[in-house]
Tab-separated table of C-alpha atoms and ligand atoms in Angstrom:
chain	number	residue	atom	x	y	z
A	1	MET	CA	-72.612	-58.650	-55.241
A	2	TYR	CA	-72.121	-61.179	-58.005
A	3	ARG	CA	-68.506	-62.097	-57.456
A	4	PHE	CA	-68.409	-64.470	-60.421
A	5	LYS	CA	-68.901	-61.547	-62.839
A	6	PRO	CA	-67.661	-58.295	-61.373
A	7	GLU	CA	-68.443	-55.313	-63.590
A	8	LEU	CA	-65.441	-53.007	-63.468
A	9	ARG	CA	-66.497	-49.564	-64.619
A	10	ILE	CA	-63.395	-47.949	-63.137
A	11	PRO	CA	-60.549	-46.218	-64.982
A	12	GLY	CA	-58.269	-49.214	-64.610
A	13	PRO	CA	-57.510	-51.900	-64.105
A	14	ALA	CA	-60.036	-52.451	-66.861
A	15	PRO	CA	-61.793	-55.726	-67.664
A	16	VAL	CA	-59.681	-58.352	-69.412
A	17	PRO	CA	-61.265	-60.386	-72.250
A	18	PRO	CA	-61.558	-64.129	-71.434
A	19	GLN	CA	-59.349	-65.118	-74.381
A	20	VAL	CA	-56.639	-62.826	-72.944
A	21	SER	CA	-57.063	-64.220	-69.424
A	22	MET	CA	-56.640	-67.720	-70.826
A	23	ARG	CA	-53.236	-66.753	-72.250
A	24	VAL	CA	-52.127	-65.624	-68.809
A	25	ALA	CA	-52.494	-69.273	-67.748
A	26	SER	CA	-50.073	-70.493	-70.466
A	27	PRO	CA	-47.170	-72.613	-69.173
A	28	MET	CA	-44.150	-70.562	-68.157
A	29	ILE	CA	-41.268	-70.253	-70.610
A	30	ASN	CA	-37.605	-69.267	-70.328
A	31	HIS	CA	-37.206	-65.508	-70.735
A	32	ARG	CA	-33.737	-66.156	-72.259
A	33	GLY	CA	-35.073	-68.896	-74.551
A	34	ARG	CA	-36.007	-69.034	-78.200
A	35	GLU	CA	-39.785	-68.922	-77.688
A	36	PHE	CA	-39.689	-65.682	-75.679
A	37	LYS	CA	-37.286	-64.052	-78.142
A	38	GLY	CA	-39.644	-65.051	-80.940
A	39	MET	CA	-42.646	-63.441	-79.255
A	40	PHE	CA	-41.489	-60.461	-77.187
A	41	PRO	CA	-39.960	-58.232	-79.911
A	42	CYS	CA	-43.056	-58.818	-82.103
A	43	VAL	CA	-45.335	-57.679	-79.281
A	44	MET	CA	-43.247	-54.510	-78.821
A	45	GLU	CA	-43.325	-53.968	-82.602
A	46	ARG	CA	-47.117	-54.284	-82.656
A	47	LEU	CA	-47.414	-51.579	-79.961
A	48	LYS	CA	-45.694	-49.069	-82.257
A	49	PRO	CA	-48.815	-48.072	-84.263
A	50	LEU	CA	-50.574	-47.289	-80.963
A	51	PHE	CA	-47.656	-45.095	-79.852
A	52	GLY	CA	-47.431	-43.625	-83.379
A	53	THR	CA	-43.698	-44.150	-83.403
A	54	GLU	CA	-40.790	-45.785	-85.162
A	55	ASN	CA	-38.724	-45.580	-81.947
A	56	SER	CA	-38.117	-48.728	-79.913
A	57	ILE	CA	-40.528	-49.508	-77.117
A	58	TYR	CA	-39.105	-50.884	-73.854
A	59	MET	CA	-41.096	-52.935	-71.373
A	60	ILE	CA	-40.548	-52.551	-67.647
A	61	THR	CA	-42.049	-55.019	-65.193
A	62	GLY	CA	-43.923	-52.803	-62.788
A	63	SER	CA	-47.112	-50.739	-62.760
A	64	GLY	CA	-47.624	-47.533	-64.751
A	65	THR	CA	-45.756	-45.535	-62.130
A	66	SER	CA	-42.618	-47.560	-62.868
A	67	GLY	CA	-42.776	-46.175	-66.418
A	68	MET	CA	-43.127	-42.668	-64.967
A	69	GLU	CA	-40.201	-43.208	-62.610
A	70	ALA	CA	-38.107	-44.627	-65.446
A	71	ALA	CA	-38.706	-41.433	-67.437
A	72	VAL	CA	-37.813	-39.186	-64.503
A	73	SER	CA	-34.795	-41.162	-63.290
A	74	ASN	CA	-33.285	-41.157	-66.781
A	75	LEU	CA	-33.884	-37.468	-67.513
A	76	VAL	CA	-33.827	-35.510	-64.249
A	77	SER	CA	-30.493	-34.926	-62.538
A	78	PRO	CA	-30.260	-33.012	-59.240
A	79	GLY	CA	-31.025	-29.395	-60.129
A	80	THR	CA	-32.482	-30.038	-63.604
A	81	PRO	CA	-35.157	-27.378	-64.209
A	82	VAL	CA	-38.373	-29.168	-65.175
A	83	LEU	CA	-41.932	-28.000	-65.786
A	84	CYS	CA	-44.788	-30.213	-64.597
A	85	LEU	CA	-48.219	-29.476	-66.045
A	86	VAL	CA	-50.611	-30.354	-63.234
A	87	GLY	CA	-54.372	-30.646	-63.647
A	88	GLY	CA	-54.994	-33.658	-61.451
A	89	PHE	CA	-53.682	-36.482	-59.354
A	90	PHE	CA	-51.359	-37.986	-61.975
A	91	GLY	CA	-49.934	-34.645	-63.079
A	92	GLN	CA	-49.137	-34.152	-59.397
A	93	ARG	CA	-47.372	-37.539	-59.418
A	94	TRP	CA	-44.981	-36.233	-62.097
A	95	ALA	CA	-44.108	-33.349	-59.789
A	96	ASP	CA	-43.638	-35.670	-56.796
A	97	LEU	CA	-41.321	-37.932	-58.802
A	98	CYS	CA	-39.289	-35.004	-60.112
A	99	ARG	CA	-38.861	-33.756	-56.543
A	100	ALA	CA	-37.777	-37.240	-55.446
A	101	TYR	CA	-34.973	-37.009	-58.029
A	102	GLU	CA	-34.111	-33.487	-56.814
A	103	GLY	CA	-35.142	-31.674	-59.964
A	104	GLU	CA	-35.841	-27.936	-59.746
A	105	VAL	CA	-39.579	-28.309	-60.144
A	106	HIS	CA	-41.712	-25.615	-61.778
A	107	ILE	CA	-45.450	-26.206	-61.735
A	108	LEU	CA	-48.048	-24.880	-64.125
A	109	GLN	CA	-51.267	-25.620	-62.325
A	110	CYS	CA	-54.586	-25.757	-64.124
A	111	PRO	CA	-57.965	-26.241	-62.449
A	112	TRP	CA	-58.689	-29.881	-61.518
A	113	ASP	CA	-61.774	-29.840	-63.721
A	114	GLY	CA	-60.235	-28.588	-66.935
A	115	GLY	CA	-57.436	-29.133	-69.415
A	116	ILE	CA	-54.035	-27.562	-69.806
A	117	GLU	CA	-54.152	-24.491	-72.056
A	118	PRO	CA	-51.339	-24.804	-74.622
A	119	ALA	CA	-50.978	-21.004	-74.885
A	120	GLN	CA	-50.173	-20.816	-71.156
A	121	VAL	CA	-47.478	-23.440	-71.634
A	122	GLY	CA	-45.980	-21.351	-74.448
A	123	GLU	CA	-46.027	-18.213	-72.263
A	124	TYR	CA	-44.427	-20.026	-69.338
A	125	LEU	CA	-41.656	-21.322	-71.562
A	126	ASP	CA	-41.049	-17.843	-73.024
A	127	ASP	CA	-40.445	-16.614	-69.467
A	128	HIS	CA	-38.356	-19.652	-68.493
A	129	PRO	CA	-35.833	-20.519	-71.188
A	130	GLU	CA	-33.984	-22.672	-68.628
A	131	ILE	CA	-36.655	-25.443	-68.523
A	132	GLU	CA	-35.132	-28.677	-69.839
A	133	VAL	CA	-37.981	-31.174	-69.578
A	134	ILE	CA	-41.778	-30.829	-69.510
A	135	PHE	CA	-43.936	-33.559	-67.936
A	136	VAL	CA	-47.620	-33.904	-68.774
A	137	VAL	CA	-50.459	-36.426	-68.574
A	138	HIS	CA	-52.382	-37.108	-71.780
A	139	ASN	CA	-55.522	-38.487	-70.153
A	140	GLU	CA	-55.852	-37.278	-66.563
A	141	SER	CA	-57.760	-40.234	-65.108
A	142	SER	CA	-58.550	-38.384	-61.869
A	143	THR	CA	-60.684	-35.758	-63.615
A	144	GLY	CA	-61.573	-37.348	-66.959
A	145	VAL	CA	-59.706	-34.749	-69.025
A	146	LEU	CA	-57.978	-35.517	-72.307
A	147	ASN	CA	-55.240	-32.940	-72.805
A	148	ASP	CA	-54.385	-31.692	-76.293
A	149	ILE	CA	-50.836	-33.032	-76.440
A	150	LYS	CA	-50.336	-32.100	-80.092
A	151	ALA	CA	-51.069	-28.440	-79.274
A	152	ILE	CA	-49.029	-28.518	-76.053
A	153	SER	CA	-46.076	-29.895	-77.999
A	154	ALA	CA	-46.461	-27.235	-80.700
A	155	ALA	CA	-46.686	-24.507	-78.019
A	156	ARG	CA	-43.007	-25.125	-77.282
A	157	GLY	CA	-42.165	-23.254	-80.495
A	158	ASN	CA	-38.389	-23.000	-80.694
A	159	HIS	CA	-37.923	-23.807	-77.001
A	160	GLU	CA	-35.704	-26.877	-76.670
A	161	ALA	CA	-37.427	-28.521	-73.688
A	162	LEU	CA	-38.163	-32.203	-74.078
A	163	LEU	CA	-41.787	-33.287	-73.701
A	164	VAL	CA	-42.588	-36.405	-71.644
A	165	VAL	CA	-46.146	-37.744	-71.813
A	166	ASP	CA	-48.030	-40.197	-69.582
A	167	THR	CA	-50.480	-42.115	-71.796
A	168	VAL	CA	-51.320	-44.747	-69.167
A	169	SER	CA	-55.087	-44.312	-69.531
A	170	SER	CA	-55.224	-43.259	-73.186
A	171	LEU	CA	-52.893	-45.489	-75.212
A	172	GLY	CA	-55.064	-47.830	-77.256
A	173	GLY	CA	-58.217	-45.788	-76.582
A	174	ALA	CA	-57.248	-42.397	-77.984
A	175	ARG	CA	-54.890	-41.290	-80.735
A	176	VAL	CA	-51.242	-40.912	-79.729
A	177	GLU	CA	-48.796	-39.765	-82.419
A	178	MET	CA	-45.402	-39.730	-80.765
A	179	ASP	CA	-43.425	-38.995	-83.942
A	180	LYS	CA	-45.848	-36.651	-85.707
A	181	TRP	CA	-46.456	-34.628	-82.539
A	182	ASN	CA	-42.758	-34.482	-81.771
A	183	LEU	CA	-42.991	-36.116	-78.334
A	184	ASP	CA	-39.744	-37.130	-76.631
A	185	VAL	CA	-40.799	-39.774	-74.141
A	186	VAL	CA	-44.122	-41.615	-74.024
A	187	ILE	CA	-44.942	-44.009	-71.211
A	188	SER	CA	-47.918	-46.289	-70.767
A	189	ALA	CA	-49.095	-49.453	-69.006
A	190	SER	CA	-50.848	-52.738	-69.715
A	191	GLN	CA	-53.988	-52.608	-67.595
A	192	LYS	CA	-56.221	-50.011	-69.207
A	193	CYS	CA	-57.090	-49.651	-72.903
A	194	LEU	CA	-54.624	-52.423	-73.803
A	195	MET	CA	-56.954	-54.971	-72.155
A	196	ALA	CA	-54.222	-56.892	-70.307
A	197	PRO	CA	-53.749	-57.381	-66.563
A	198	PRO	CA	-51.652	-54.897	-64.551
A	199	GLY	CA	-47.942	-55.607	-64.338
A	200	VAL	CA	-45.982	-53.999	-67.131
A	201	ALA	CA	-45.188	-50.456	-68.212
A	202	PHE	CA	-43.839	-49.248	-71.551
A	203	LEU	CA	-41.482	-46.453	-72.435
A	204	SER	CA	-40.440	-45.083	-75.796
A	205	ALA	CA	-37.848	-42.322	-76.221
A	206	SER	CA	-36.921	-40.061	-79.144
A	207	PRO	CA	-33.252	-39.826	-80.255
A	208	ARG	CA	-33.060	-36.412	-78.530
A	209	ALA	CA	-34.352	-37.918	-75.293
A	210	ARG	CA	-31.853	-40.783	-75.584
A	211	GLU	CA	-29.010	-38.242	-75.812
A	212	LYS	CA	-30.226	-36.507	-72.673
A	213	MET	CA	-30.607	-39.834	-70.866
A	214	ALA	CA	-26.980	-40.657	-71.615
A	215	GLN	CA	-25.917	-37.451	-69.789
A	216	CYS	CA	-28.271	-37.830	-66.804
A	217	GLN	CA	-26.469	-37.938	-63.448
A	218	SER	CA	-29.215	-39.551	-61.359
A	219	SER	CA	-28.638	-42.929	-59.762
A	220	ARG	CA	-30.648	-45.676	-61.360
A	221	TYR	CA	-30.345	-49.395	-61.876
A	222	TYR	CA	-33.611	-51.282	-62.483
A	223	PHE	CA	-34.926	-48.313	-64.477
A	224	ASP	CA	-31.757	-47.588	-66.459
A	225	ILE	CA	-33.112	-47.372	-70.014
A	226	ALA	CA	-29.664	-48.057	-71.485
A	227	ARG	CA	-29.932	-51.594	-70.044
A	228	TYR	CA	-33.329	-52.116	-71.662
A	229	GLU	CA	-31.953	-50.908	-74.990
A	230	LYS	CA	-28.967	-53.258	-74.813
A	231	PHE	CA	-31.139	-56.290	-74.030
A	232	MET	CA	-33.757	-55.302	-76.622
A	233	GLU	CA	-31.085	-55.835	-79.276
A	234	LYS	CA	-31.238	-59.533	-78.291
A	235	GLY	CA	-35.045	-59.561	-78.052
A	236	GLU	CA	-34.901	-59.681	-74.263
A	237	THR	CA	-35.387	-57.580	-71.153
A	238	PRO	CA	-32.565	-56.996	-68.648
A	239	PHE	CA	-34.451	-58.632	-65.758
A	240	THR	CA	-37.007	-61.456	-65.568
A	241	PRO	CA	-40.089	-59.842	-67.095
A	242	ASN	CA	-43.752	-60.468	-66.435
A	243	ILE	CA	-43.877	-63.192	-69.088
A	244	SER	CA	-47.579	-63.937	-68.494
A	245	ASN	CA	-48.347	-60.342	-69.336
A	246	VAL	CA	-46.509	-60.684	-72.650
A	247	PHE	CA	-48.714	-63.706	-73.466
A	248	ALA	CA	-51.727	-61.568	-72.572
A	249	LEU	CA	-50.632	-58.598	-74.686
A	250	ASN	CA	-49.970	-60.866	-77.638
A	251	GLU	CA	-53.649	-61.866	-77.578
A	252	ALA	CA	-55.024	-58.435	-76.668
A	253	LEU	CA	-53.183	-56.804	-79.569
A	254	THR	CA	-54.718	-59.357	-81.940
A	255	ILE	CA	-58.181	-58.281	-80.745
A	256	LEU	CA	-57.293	-54.602	-81.221
A	257	GLU	CA	-55.801	-55.241	-84.659
A	258	GLU	CA	-58.902	-57.158	-85.748
A	259	GLU	CA	-61.111	-54.276	-84.650
A	260	GLY	CA	-58.845	-51.759	-86.394
A	261	ILE	CA	-57.281	-48.816	-84.600
A	262	GLU	CA	-59.668	-46.196	-86.039
A	263	ASN	CA	-62.684	-48.309	-85.062
A	264	THR	CA	-61.250	-48.669	-81.556
A	265	PHE	CA	-60.954	-44.897	-81.219
A	266	ALA	CA	-64.500	-44.452	-82.606
A	267	ARG	CA	-65.862	-46.994	-80.088
A	268	HIS	CA	-64.291	-45.053	-77.216
A	269	LEU	CA	-65.696	-41.763	-78.492
A	270	LEU	CA	-69.158	-43.297	-78.819
A	271	MET	CA	-69.000	-44.660	-75.251
A	272	LYS	CA	-67.916	-41.236	-74.006
A	273	GLU	CA	-70.839	-39.501	-75.704
A	274	MET	CA	-73.362	-42.092	-74.523
A	275	VAL	CA	-72.212	-41.756	-70.932
A	276	ARG	CA	-72.157	-37.970	-71.012
A	277	GLU	CA	-75.622	-37.672	-72.575
A	278	GLY	CA	-77.025	-40.329	-70.245
A	279	VAL	CA	-75.602	-38.707	-67.127
A	280	LYS	CA	-76.979	-35.313	-68.159
A	281	ALA	CA	-80.403	-36.859	-68.779
A	282	LEU	CA	-80.305	-38.110	-65.185
A	283	GLY	CA	-79.934	-34.514	-64.056
A	284	LEU	CA	-76.382	-35.048	-62.820
A	285	GLU	CA	-73.519	-32.649	-63.449
A	286	LEU	CA	-70.402	-33.631	-65.367
A	287	LEU	CA	-67.071	-32.538	-63.870
A	288	VAL	CA	-65.531	-31.333	-67.135
A	289	GLU	CA	-66.889	-29.534	-70.167
A	290	ASP	CA	-67.173	-31.262	-73.548
A	291	ARG	CA	-64.011	-29.828	-75.085
A	292	PHE	CA	-61.814	-31.502	-72.460
A	293	ALA	CA	-63.822	-34.725	-72.098
A	294	SER	CA	-61.889	-37.979	-72.032
A	295	PRO	CA	-62.899	-40.874	-74.292
A	296	THR	CA	-61.947	-43.403	-71.596
A	297	VAL	CA	-63.246	-42.052	-68.259
A	298	THR	CA	-66.034	-39.690	-67.180
A	299	ALA	CA	-66.239	-37.958	-63.803
A	300	VAL	CA	-69.696	-37.119	-62.423
A	301	LYS	CA	-70.434	-34.753	-59.532
A	302	LEU	CA	-72.592	-36.132	-56.732
A	303	GLU	CA	-72.942	-35.386	-53.038
A	304	ASN	CA	-72.368	-38.588	-51.034
A	305	ALA	CA	-70.726	-40.150	-54.084
A	306	ASP	CA	-68.984	-42.827	-52.028
A	307	ALA	CA	-72.169	-44.094	-50.335
A	308	PHE	CA	-73.886	-44.085	-53.734
A	309	ARG	CA	-71.067	-46.154	-55.270
A	310	GLU	CA	-71.019	-48.565	-52.397
A	311	ASN	CA	-74.763	-49.134	-52.628
A	312	ILE	CA	-74.441	-49.915	-56.352
A	313	ARG	CA	-71.479	-52.190	-55.762
A	314	VAL	CA	-73.249	-54.209	-53.075
A	315	ARG	CA	-76.632	-54.439	-54.803
A	316	TYR	CA	-75.659	-54.805	-58.450
A	317	GLY	CA	-71.992	-55.789	-58.525
A	318	VAL	CA	-70.942	-52.781	-60.606
A	319	GLU	CA	-67.850	-50.906	-59.434
A	320	PHE	CA	-67.402	-47.212	-60.095
A	321	ALA	CA	-64.330	-45.298	-58.935
A	322	GLY	CA	-64.322	-42.505	-56.381
A	323	GLY	CA	-63.031	-38.958	-56.653
A	324	GLN	CA	-59.374	-38.134	-56.005
A	325	GLY	CA	-57.677	-35.147	-54.367
A	326	PRO	CA	-60.150	-32.255	-53.958
A	327	HIS	CA	-62.897	-34.381	-55.544
A	328	ALA	CA	-62.735	-37.156	-52.943
A	329	GLY	CA	-66.276	-38.053	-51.859
A	330	LYS	CA	-67.848	-35.523	-54.252
A	331	VAL	CA	-67.331	-37.232	-57.575
A	332	PHE	CA	-67.636	-40.717	-58.973
A	333	ARG	CA	-65.836	-41.850	-62.107
A	334	ILE	CA	-67.099	-44.175	-64.815
A	335	GLY	CA	-64.451	-46.089	-66.729
A	336	HIS	CA	-65.229	-46.858	-70.389
A	337	MET	CA	-61.918	-48.126	-71.615
A	338	GLY	CA	-60.519	-51.205	-73.294
A	339	TYR	CA	-62.760	-54.243	-73.089
A	340	ALA	CA	-66.035	-52.303	-72.993
A	341	THR	CA	-68.807	-51.798	-75.542
A	342	PRO	CA	-71.717	-49.396	-76.109
A	343	LEU	CA	-74.011	-52.096	-74.698
A	344	ASP	CA	-72.026	-51.943	-71.457
A	345	MET	CA	-72.759	-48.215	-71.341
A	346	LEU	CA	-76.495	-48.875	-71.567
A	347	THR	CA	-76.349	-51.254	-68.603
A	348	THR	CA	-74.104	-48.822	-66.736
A	349	LEU	CA	-76.644	-46.037	-67.206
A	350	ALA	CA	-79.522	-48.371	-66.320
A	351	VAL	CA	-77.864	-49.114	-62.983
A	352	LEU	CA	-77.461	-45.393	-62.299
A	353	GLU	CA	-81.118	-44.813	-63.184
A	354	ILE	CA	-82.257	-47.537	-60.815
A	355	ALA	CA	-80.041	-46.298	-57.995
A	356	LEU	CA	-81.299	-42.741	-58.486
A	357	GLU	CA	-84.868	-43.930	-59.093
A	358	LYS	CA	-85.079	-41.958	-62.335
A	359	TYR	CA	-86.150	-44.588	-64.790
A	360	GLY	CA	-85.885	-44.234	-68.543
A	361	ALA	CA	-84.162	-40.948	-69.286
A	362	ALA	CA	-80.488	-41.921	-69.342
A	363	VAL	CA	-80.762	-45.072	-71.409
A	364	THR	CA	-83.016	-43.330	-73.929
A	365	ALA	CA	-80.534	-40.446	-74.274
A	366	ALA	CA	-77.625	-42.868	-74.711
A	367	GLU	CA	-79.563	-44.927	-77.248
A	368	LEU	CA	-80.232	-41.785	-79.268
A	369	VAL	CA	-76.493	-41.051	-79.397
A	370	MET	CA	-75.721	-44.654	-80.322
A	371	ASN	CA	-78.309	-44.728	-83.097
A	372	GLN	CA	-77.160	-41.397	-84.511
A	373	LYS	CA	-73.596	-42.689	-84.772
A	374	ASN	CA	-74.435	-46.106	-86.244
B	401	PLP	C1	-52.961	-41.371	-66.084
B	401	PLP	C2	-52.321	-42.336	-65.135
B	401	PLP	N1	-50.994	-42.258	-64.933
B	401	PLP	C3	-50.370	-43.086	-64.107
B	401	PLP	C4	-51.039	-44.055	-63.410
B	401	PLP	C5	-50.301	-44.915	-62.453
B	401	PLP	O1	-50.359	-46.210	-62.832
B	401	PLP	P1	-50.160	-47.402	-61.766
B	401	PLP	O2	-51.249	-47.312	-60.776
B	401	PLP	O3	-50.274	-48.600	-62.695
B	401	PLP	O4	-48.812	-47.251	-61.205
B	401	PLP	C6	-52.428	-44.181	-63.586
B	401	PLP	C7	-53.190	-45.200	-62.840
B	401	PLP	O5	-54.371	-45.159	-62.707
B	401	PLP	C8	-53.075	-43.299	-64.478
B	401	PLP	O6	-54.399	-43.371	-64.677
């Protein structure tokens, strides 16, 4: 394995561009000083177009799950009836967190190889007017499903439940329109499509969600969003933040802005199509059908998937991710998010061809897709 240039084709952490990594090495600054206050609010401001919101964005030092826990601990009191839409490992994490905060957890389960059907959400809500908060994952990284959040939000109709969305593996790689889609809380993290190292999570809340947070009875301290709001007024965070990650995001957002948000989304869609066509040309089976397919991660069925991945990792230095939950050992996942290009997809498919000893088909299929789109 070529340790000097590991090829991460996993659904996060995703590769970090060298110019971003260099910023991480910047000298440390005072998080209560002028320089930080000059930079931090601008970085949060520049995230707003990716969230599709005018609401404030708060940064929590912690991994993506800290953003999830912040959402739950500020909205779920003991006994709060909540609905978790579960179609994979991270949907299940919403349910686990809601249980940890003693919510009355309802689960709408969908198969772990498909997306959540908005009509079913509407029906469930019709039968359960008591539900106060719905939790869903936009891009279920464990299966490679992109859920239709706009339609799920609309399926609420006149029901008053708040909608909380995990965009950890989609924000910056797929369209998120918090305000237009009427989403109440959106959380995300630094280490996937945002091209920064792991270490910070983000949370944005609608005015309606802020009202509910103010009434929430659950104990919280580090995750108390009211503290983040108060300190944001001064351009600060309540606790010492991951300052290096703010340097990194500052640079990563410049790269994304130079590419242009629509071009970024188009690049992710192109990579998705190349990978899907290439994998099919190899005679392998995709876990999810086209209508649910994620632009940032693709799951592929394969017996002995873990041995196959390990062989590729050792021989070629390319890392794919394994299956999770019921797919453990039977699926491998290809990450195509953030700092990744169509050329990377050609090399990714070439490695699969070599490992499967099926030369030619996958790269040709992917090239056809690429040429059609360019
Ligand atoms: C969709 C999704 N949600 C949440 C998480 C949890 O993030 P973390 O591992 O940074 O806590 C992940 C991580 O892979 C994810 O893909």
